PDB file of C-alpha atoms in Angstrom:
ATOM      1  CA  ASN A1043     -32.581 156.887  67.559  1.00 50.00           C
ATOM      2  CA  ALA A1044     -32.724 153.948  69.941  1.00 69.00           C
ATOM      3  CA  GLY A1045     -35.817 153.569  72.040  1.00 90.00           C
ATOM      4  CA  VAL A1046     -36.069 152.422  75.616  1.00 94.00           C
ATOM      5  CA  MET A1047     -34.033 149.286  76.134  1.00 95.00           C
ATOM      6  CA  GLN A1048     -34.543 146.664  78.772  1.00 96.00           C
ATOM      7  CA  ASN A1049     -32.508 143.616  79.586  1.00 96.00           C
ATOM      8  CA  PRO A1050     -32.742 140.824  79.992  1.00 97.00           C
ATOM      9  CA  ARG A1051     -35.953 140.180  78.073  1.00 94.00           C
ATOM     10  CA  HIS A1052     -36.536 136.971  79.974  1.00 96.00           C
ATOM     11  CA  LEU A1053     -35.211 136.115  83.401  1.00 98.00           C
ATOM     12  CA  VAL A1054     -35.686 132.899  85.338  1.00 98.00           C
ATOM     13  CA  ARG A1055     -34.887 132.805  89.025  1.00 98.00           C
ATOM     14  CA  ARG A1056     -35.393 130.240  91.766  1.00 97.00           C
ATOM     15  CA  ARG A1057     -37.206 131.248  94.920  1.00 97.00           C
ATOM     16  CA  GLY A1058     -34.871 133.126  97.240  1.00 97.00           C
ATOM     17  CA  GLN A1059     -32.543 134.406  94.537  1.00 98.00           C
ATOM     18  CA  GLU A1060     -32.117 138.018  93.492  1.00 98.00           C
ATOM     19  CA  ALA A1061     -33.415 139.510  90.258  1.00 98.00           C
ATOM     20  CA  ARG A1062     -31.867 142.594  88.665  1.00 98.00           C
ATOM     21  CA  LEU A1063     -33.702 144.254  85.803  1.00 98.00           C
ATOM     22  CA  ARG A1064     -32.074 146.969  83.743  1.00 98.00           C
ATOM     23  CA  CYS A1065     -33.552 149.861  81.817  1.00 97.00           C
ATOM     24  CA  SER A1066     -31.770 152.295  79.548  1.00 97.00           C
ATOM     25  CA  PRO A1067     -34.006 155.272  78.764  1.00 95.00           C
ATOM     26  CA  MET A1068     -34.251 156.945  75.414  1.00 92.00           C
ATOM     27  CA  LYS A1069     -31.394 159.287  74.603  1.00 90.00           C
ATOM     28  CA  GLY A1070     -31.983 162.625  76.250  1.00 87.00           C
ATOM     29  CA  HIS A1071     -34.561 161.283  78.717  1.00 89.00           C
ATOM     30  CA  SER A1072     -33.831 161.727  82.390  1.00 89.00           C
ATOM     31  CA  HIS A1073     -37.078 160.384  83.852  1.00 90.00           C
ATOM     32  CA  VAL A1074     -37.697 156.672  84.309  1.00 93.00           C
ATOM     33  CA  TYR A1075     -40.819 154.826  85.413  1.00 93.00           C
ATOM     34  CA  TRP A1076     -41.182 151.169  86.322  1.00 95.00           C
ATOM     35  CA  TYR A1077     -44.439 149.222  85.976  1.00 94.00           C
ATOM     36  CA  ARG A1078     -45.426 145.651  86.738  1.00 94.00           C
ATOM     37  CA  GLN A1079     -47.956 143.658  84.751  1.00 90.00           C
ATOM     38  CA  LEU A1080     -49.406 140.584  86.378  1.00 84.00           C
ATOM     39  CA  PRO A1081     -51.286 138.029  84.292  1.00 75.00           C
ATOM     40  CA  GLU A1082     -54.736 139.274  83.248  1.00 70.00           C
ATOM     41  CA  GLU A1083     -54.106 142.655  84.875  1.00 74.00           C
ATOM     42  CA  GLY A1084     -53.114 146.062  83.622  1.00 75.00           C
ATOM     43  CA  LEU A1085     -49.834 147.761  84.262  1.00 84.00           C
ATOM     44  CA  LYS A1086     -49.351 148.963  87.801  1.00 88.00           C
ATOM     45  CA  PHE A1087     -47.098 151.881  88.581  1.00 88.00           C
ATOM     46  CA  MET A1088     -44.201 151.041  90.864  1.00 92.00           C
ATOM     47  CA  VAL A1089     -41.682 153.867  90.982  1.00 93.00           C
ATOM     48  CA  TYR A1090     -40.610 157.072  89.281  1.00 91.00           C
ATOM     49  CA  LEU A1091     -36.980 158.146  89.249  1.00 92.00           C
ATOM     50  CA  GLN A1092     -34.879 160.943  87.930  1.00 90.00           C
ATOM     51  CA  LYS A1093     -31.114 160.775  87.769  1.00 88.00           C
ATOM     52  CA  GLU A1094     -29.847 159.844  91.246  1.00 89.00           C
ATOM     53  CA  ASN A1095     -33.235 160.520  92.851  1.00 92.00           C
ATOM     54  CA  ILE A1096     -36.328 158.522  93.673  1.00 93.00           C
ATOM     55  CA  ILE A1097     -39.241 160.893  93.115  1.00 88.00           C
ATOM     56  CA  ASP A1098     -42.224 158.656  93.810  1.00 87.00           C
ATOM     57  CA  GLU A1099     -42.103 155.080  95.065  1.00 90.00           C
ATOM     58  CA  SER A1100     -45.697 154.847  96.194  1.00 86.00           C
ATOM     59  CA  GLY A1101     -46.287 151.736  94.071  1.00 89.00           C
ATOM     60  CA  MET A1102     -43.297 149.765  95.298  1.00 93.00           C
ATOM     61  CA  PRO A1103     -43.785 146.879  97.705  1.00 93.00           C
ATOM     62  CA  LYS A1104     -42.307 147.857 101.057  1.00 90.00           C
ATOM     63  CA  GLU A1105     -39.932 144.914 101.270  1.00 95.00           C
ATOM     64  CA  ARG A1106     -37.486 143.220  98.907  1.00 97.00           C
ATOM     65  CA  PHE A1107     -37.941 145.732  96.067  1.00 97.00           C
ATOM     66  CA  SER A1108     -35.633 148.646  95.362  1.00 97.00           C
ATOM     67  CA  ALA A1109     -34.812 150.858  92.399  1.00 97.00           C
ATOM     68  CA  GLU A1110     -32.029 153.194  91.443  1.00 96.00           C
ATOM     69  CA  PHE A1111     -31.090 155.432  88.535  1.00 96.00           C
ATOM     70  CA  PRO A1112     -27.424 156.345  88.905  1.00 93.00           C
ATOM     71  CA  LYS A1113     -25.719 159.292  87.295  1.00 90.00           C
ATOM     72  CA  GLU A1114     -24.088 156.937  84.830  1.00 90.00           C
ATOM     73  CA  GLY A1115     -25.629 153.749  83.510  1.00 93.00           C
ATOM     74  CA  PRO A1116     -29.081 152.241  83.368  1.00 96.00           C
ATOM     75  CA  SER A1117     -31.846 152.258  85.918  1.00 97.00           C
ATOM     76  CA  ILE A1118     -31.951 149.067  87.963  1.00 98.00           C
ATOM     77  CA  LEU A1119     -34.980 147.422  89.532  1.00 98.00           C
ATOM     78  CA  ARG A1120     -33.802 144.951  92.131  1.00 98.00           C
ATOM     79  CA  ILE A1121     -35.905 142.241  93.717  1.00 98.00           C
ATOM     80  CA  GLN A1122     -34.321 140.375  96.599  1.00 98.00           C
ATOM     81  CA  GLN A1123     -35.346 136.887  97.738  1.00 98.00           C
ATOM     82  CA  VAL A1124     -37.831 136.446  94.923  1.00 98.00           C
ATOM     83  CA  VAL A1125     -41.058 134.536  95.467  1.00 97.00           C
ATOM     84  CA  ARG A1126     -43.411 132.965  92.928  1.00 95.00           C
ATOM     85  CA  GLY A1127     -45.763 135.936  93.224  1.00 94.00           C
ATOM     86  CA  ASP A1128     -43.058 138.151  91.748  1.00 96.00           C
ATOM     87  CA  SER A1129     -43.448 136.397  88.392  1.00 95.00           C
ATOM     88  CA  ALA A1130     -44.666 139.110  86.034  1.00 95.00           C
ATOM     89  CA  ALA A1131     -43.678 141.347  83.163  1.00 94.00           C
ATOM     90  CA  TYR A1132     -41.800 144.446  84.290  1.00 96.00           C
ATOM     91  CA  PHE A1133     -41.913 147.437  81.987  1.00 95.00           C
ATOM     92  CA  CYS A1134     -39.790 150.525  82.041  1.00 95.00           C
ATOM     93  CA  ALA A1135     -40.802 153.824  80.473  1.00 93.00           C
ATOM     94  CA  SER A1136     -38.928 157.066  80.035  1.00 92.00           C
ATOM     95  CA  SER A1137     -39.783 160.663  79.351  1.00 87.00           C
ATOM     96  CA  ASP A1138     -37.906 163.890  78.903  1.00 83.00           C
ATOM     97  CA  SER A1139     -38.036 166.733  81.335  1.00 67.00           C
ATOM     98  CA  GLN A1140     -40.047 169.040  79.110  1.00 48.00           C
ATOM     99  CA  SER A1141     -43.040 166.843  78.348  1.00 52.00           C
ATOM    100  CA  SER A1142     -43.182 164.324  81.093  1.00 57.00           C
ATOM    101  CA  TYR A1143     -46.787 163.443  80.347  1.00 67.00           C
ATOM    102  CA  GLU A1144     -45.787 161.253  77.438  1.00 78.00           C
ATOM    103  CA  GLN A1145     -43.931 158.084  78.303  1.00 85.00           C
ATOM    104  CA  TYR A1146     -42.107 155.768  75.935  1.00 89.00           C
ATOM    105  CA  PHE A1147     -42.067 152.122  76.883  1.00 91.00           C
ATOM    106  CA  GLY A1148     -39.431 149.459  76.629  1.00 93.00           C
ATOM    107  CA  PRO A1149     -40.116 145.862  75.562  1.00 91.00           C
ATOM    108  CA  GLY A1150     -40.305 144.621  79.134  1.00 93.00           C
ATOM    109  CA  THR A1151     -38.576 141.913  81.128  1.00 96.00           C
ATOM    110  CA  ARG A1152     -40.544 138.776  81.828  1.00 95.00           C
ATOM    111  CA  LEU A1153     -39.518 137.373  85.195  1.00 97.00           C
ATOM    112  CA  THR A1154     -40.343 133.787  86.007  1.00 97.00           C
ATOM    113  CA  VAL A1155     -39.732 132.496  89.517  1.00 97.00           C
ATOM    114  CA  THR A1156     -39.560 128.730  89.792  1.00 96.00           C
TER     115      THR A1156
ATOM    116  CA  ALA B1227     -57.611 156.684  94.490  1.00 63.00           C
ATOM    117  CA  GLN B1228     -57.857 156.894  90.765  1.00 69.00           C
ATOM    118  CA  SER B1229     -58.710 153.758  88.804  1.00 84.00           C
ATOM    119  CA  VAL B1230     -59.328 152.807  85.207  1.00 90.00           C
ATOM    120  CA  SER B1231     -61.908 150.311  83.978  1.00 92.00           C
ATOM    121  CA  GLN B1232     -61.922 148.669  80.591  1.00 93.00           C
ATOM    122  CA  HIS B1233     -65.195 146.884  80.112  1.00 86.00           C
ATOM    123  CA  ASN B1234     -64.244 144.242  77.599  1.00 87.00           C
ATOM    124  CA  HIS B1235     -61.469 141.751  78.191  1.00 89.00           C
ATOM    125  CA  HIS B1236     -61.588 140.179  74.753  1.00 94.00           C
ATOM    126  CA  VAL B1237     -63.272 141.446  71.622  1.00 96.00           C
ATOM    127  CA  ILE B1238     -63.483 139.422  68.408  1.00 97.00           C
ATOM    128  CA  LEU B1239     -64.417 141.161  65.178  1.00 97.00           C
ATOM    129  CA  SER B1240     -64.365 140.462  61.485  1.00 97.00           C
ATOM    130  CA  GLU B1241     -62.418 142.705  59.167  1.00 96.00           C
ATOM    131  CA  ALA B1242     -64.234 145.914  58.224  1.00 96.00           C
ATOM    132  CA  ALA B1243     -66.371 145.830  61.368  1.00 97.00           C
ATOM    133  CA  SER B1244     -66.523 148.944  63.501  1.00 97.00           C
ATOM    134  CA  LEU B1245     -64.766 149.017  66.850  1.00 97.00           C
ATOM    135  CA  GLU B1246     -65.496 150.728  70.114  1.00 97.00           C
ATOM    136  CA  LEU B1247     -63.546 149.903  73.262  1.00 97.00           C
ATOM    137  CA  GLY B1248     -64.816 151.335  76.506  1.00 96.00           C
ATOM    138  CA  CYS B1249     -62.707 153.102  79.110  1.00 96.00           C
ATOM    139  CA  ASN B1250     -63.951 154.757  82.278  1.00 96.00           C
ATOM    140  CA  TYR B1251     -61.900 156.293  85.012  1.00 93.00           C
ATOM    141  CA  SER B1252     -62.532 157.536  88.481  1.00 90.00           C
ATOM    142  CA  TYR B1253     -60.752 160.717  89.374  1.00 81.00           C
ATOM    143  CA  GLY B1254     -62.210 164.110  90.058  1.00 74.00           C
ATOM    144  CA  GLY B1255     -59.331 166.344  89.090  1.00 80.00           C
ATOM    145  CA  THR B1256     -57.667 167.294  85.847  1.00 84.00           C
ATOM    146  CA  VAL B1257     -56.386 164.276  83.982  1.00 87.00           C
ATOM    147  CA  ASN B1258     -54.433 163.354  80.906  1.00 89.00           C
ATOM    148  CA  LEU B1259     -55.801 160.371  78.985  1.00 93.00           C
ATOM    149  CA  PHE B1260     -54.017 157.875  76.785  1.00 94.00           C
ATOM    150  CA  TRP B1261     -54.580 154.797  74.704  1.00 96.00           C
ATOM    151  CA  TYR B1262     -51.636 152.460  74.210  1.00 94.00           C
ATOM    152  CA  VAL B1263     -51.463 149.452  71.904  1.00 94.00           C
ATOM    153  CA  GLN B1264     -49.321 146.357  72.285  1.00 91.00           C
ATOM    154  CA  TYR B1265     -48.979 144.254  69.140  1.00 91.00           C
ATOM    155  CA  PRO B1266     -48.031 140.605  69.637  1.00 86.00           C
ATOM    156  CA  GLY B1267     -44.424 140.352  70.745  1.00 80.00           C
ATOM    157  CA  GLN B1268     -43.904 144.102  70.781  1.00 83.00           C
ATOM    158  CA  HIS B1269     -43.763 146.799  73.425  1.00 82.00           C
ATOM    159  CA  LEU B1270     -46.447 149.328  74.228  1.00 88.00           C
ATOM    160  CA  GLN B1271     -46.855 152.133  71.760  1.00 90.00           C
ATOM    161  CA  LEU B1272     -48.815 155.321  72.161  1.00 90.00           C
ATOM    162  CA  LEU B1273     -51.920 155.327  69.982  1.00 94.00           C
ATOM    163  CA  LEU B1274     -53.338 158.686  70.971  1.00 94.00           C
ATOM    164  CA  LYS B1275     -53.568 161.085  73.878  1.00 92.00           C
ATOM    165  CA  TYR B1276     -55.793 163.807  75.247  1.00 93.00           C
ATOM    166  CA  PHE B1277     -54.439 166.731  77.265  1.00 88.00           C
ATOM    167  CA  SER B1278     -56.892 169.554  76.568  1.00 88.00           C
ATOM    168  CA  GLY B1279     -58.925 171.184  73.806  1.00 91.00           C
ATOM    169  CA  ASP B1280     -61.036 169.274  71.305  1.00 94.00           C
ATOM    170  CA  PRO B1281     -62.417 166.223  73.131  1.00 94.00           C
ATOM    171  CA  LEU B1282     -62.351 164.187  69.914  1.00 96.00           C
ATOM    172  CA  VAL B1283     -58.781 163.044  69.464  1.00 95.00           C
ATOM    173  CA  LYS B1284     -57.361 161.539  66.289  1.00 95.00           C
ATOM    174  CA  GLY B1285     -54.585 159.026  66.592  1.00 93.00           C
ATOM    175  CA  ILE B1286     -52.483 156.874  64.346  1.00 91.00           C
ATOM    176  CA  LYS B1287     -53.809 154.153  62.039  1.00 93.00           C
ATOM    177  CA  GLY B1288     -57.322 155.600  61.850  1.00 95.00           C
ATOM    178  CA  PHE B1289     -58.083 155.384  65.554  1.00 97.00           C
ATOM    179  CA  GLU B1290     -59.876 158.102  67.463  1.00 97.00           C
ATOM    180  CA  ALA B1291     -61.128 158.579  70.994  1.00 97.00           C
ATOM    181  CA  GLU B1292     -63.661 160.866  72.559  1.00 96.00           C
ATOM    182  CA  PHE B1293     -63.286 162.371  76.007  1.00 95.00           C
ATOM    183  CA  ILE B1294     -66.682 162.801  77.678  1.00 95.00           C
ATOM    184  CA  LYS B1295     -65.966 164.562  80.938  1.00 91.00           C
ATOM    185  CA  SER B1296     -69.466 164.128  82.363  1.00 92.00           C
ATOM    186  CA  LYS B1297     -69.224 160.371  81.918  1.00 93.00           C
ATOM    187  CA  PHE B1298     -65.556 160.047  82.936  1.00 94.00           C
ATOM    188  CA  SER B1299     -65.060 158.132  79.713  1.00 95.00           C
ATOM    189  CA  PHE B1300     -62.475 157.982  76.959  1.00 97.00           C
ATOM    190  CA  ASN B1301     -63.679 155.352  74.496  1.00 97.00           C
ATOM    191  CA  LEU B1302     -61.551 154.240  71.578  1.00 97.00           C
ATOM    192  CA  ARG B1303     -63.103 153.882  68.134  1.00 97.00           C
ATOM    193  CA  LYS B1304     -62.220 152.830  64.638  1.00 97.00           C
ATOM    194  CA  PRO B1305     -64.778 152.712  61.832  1.00 97.00           C
ATOM    195  CA  SER B1306     -63.311 149.718  60.021  1.00 97.00           C
ATOM    196  CA  VAL B1307     -60.796 147.355  61.621  1.00 97.00           C
ATOM    197  CA  GLN B1308     -58.129 145.389  59.816  1.00 97.00           C
ATOM    198  CA  TRP B1309     -56.509 142.074  60.618  1.00 96.00           C
ATOM    199  CA  SER B1310     -53.340 144.008  61.536  1.00 96.00           C
ATOM    200  CA  ASP B1311     -55.216 145.724  64.380  1.00 97.00           C
ATOM    201  CA  THR B1312     -55.098 142.483  66.337  1.00 97.00           C
ATOM    202  CA  ALA B1313     -53.394 143.542  69.564  1.00 96.00           C
ATOM    203  CA  GLU B1314     -53.987 144.416  73.183  1.00 93.00           C
ATOM    204  CA  TYR B1315     -55.240 147.911  73.921  1.00 96.00           C
ATOM    205  CA  PHE B1316     -54.667 149.736  77.192  1.00 94.00           C
ATOM    206  CA  CYS B1317     -56.376 152.857  78.419  1.00 95.00           C
ATOM    207  CA  ALA B1318     -54.332 154.980  80.832  1.00 92.00           C
ATOM    208  CA  VAL B1319     -55.054 157.980  82.999  1.00 90.00           C
ATOM    209  CA  LYS B1320     -52.548 160.301  84.566  1.00 86.00           C
ATOM    210  CA  SER B1321     -53.446 162.857  87.152  1.00 79.00           C
ATOM    211  CA  TYR B1322     -52.256 166.316  86.272  1.00 71.00           C
ATOM    212  CA  ASN B1323     -50.721 166.663  89.726  1.00 67.00           C
ATOM    213  CA  ASN B1324     -48.715 163.523  90.215  1.00 67.00           C
ATOM    214  CA  ASN B1325     -46.573 160.967  88.483  1.00 67.00           C
ATOM    215  CA  ASP B1326     -48.837 157.979  88.875  1.00 70.00           C
ATOM    216  CA  MET B1327     -50.175 156.777  85.542  1.00 79.00           C
ATOM    217  CA  ARG B1328     -52.921 154.203  86.013  1.00 84.00           C
ATOM    218  CA  PHE B1329     -53.626 151.617  83.366  1.00 88.00           C
ATOM    219  CA  GLY B1330     -56.713 149.579  82.703  1.00 90.00           C
ATOM    220  CA  ALA B1331     -56.496 145.807  82.574  1.00 88.00           C
ATOM    221  CA  GLY B1332     -56.418 145.890  78.793  1.00 91.00           C
ATOM    222  CA  THR B1333     -58.710 144.661  76.031  1.00 94.00           C
ATOM    223  CA  ARG B1334     -57.503 141.994  73.685  1.00 94.00           C
ATOM    224  CA  LEU B1335     -58.757 142.584  70.165  1.00 97.00           C
ATOM    225  CA  THR B1336     -58.780 139.744  67.665  1.00 97.00           C
ATOM    226  CA  VAL B1337     -59.678 140.612  64.095  1.00 97.00           C
ATOM    227  CA  LYS B1338     -60.587 137.675  61.889  1.00 95.00           C
ATOM    228  CA  PRO B1339     -59.598 137.950  58.224  1.00 88.00           C
TER     229      PRO B1339
END
């Protein structure tokens, strides 16, 4: 039973480029959460999505960041016009609809902006 | 706004020593509490969780945590650590009423053989 998958594991982008991070939840899970981990800091909640809906995006920066979870395919976290401050590890977690208190994490994508 | 504080950034112990990692949170409502572990090069894994009932929670690999409501604390303990416990440990708090899970900054544990 595959766990949460994220790709790529490492992503290098130059300032001004776009970064697209993908997350495939565990089989049977329809809830996805994105977190960002900056160096020496804990994980910070960004956004919570269900299929085709953004439920809570209170942790998302107002500009350049967007997320989607289409009916088919993985959830995508998109960062436009990246800046050096976007360099971080981005983690995705998923849960099922019956016990949404427990989240299962993916391995993360480490984004480096040069 | 709710927040989570982990008091120690880096703890170094010898094998067989006892471990206690502190976690305090600030939130007045009903919460769910978690400890996650991240072994080197691996993703976060759930170590244990508290939802309700007995405030002393047993987790995997001999870990336990005690929820003390009056102190807003959920400290992680293990009586005798092993070299394989070397990892980063994150305390997390989720409000019963919303989707926002807050994590502490993490405590890096190094166990010397």
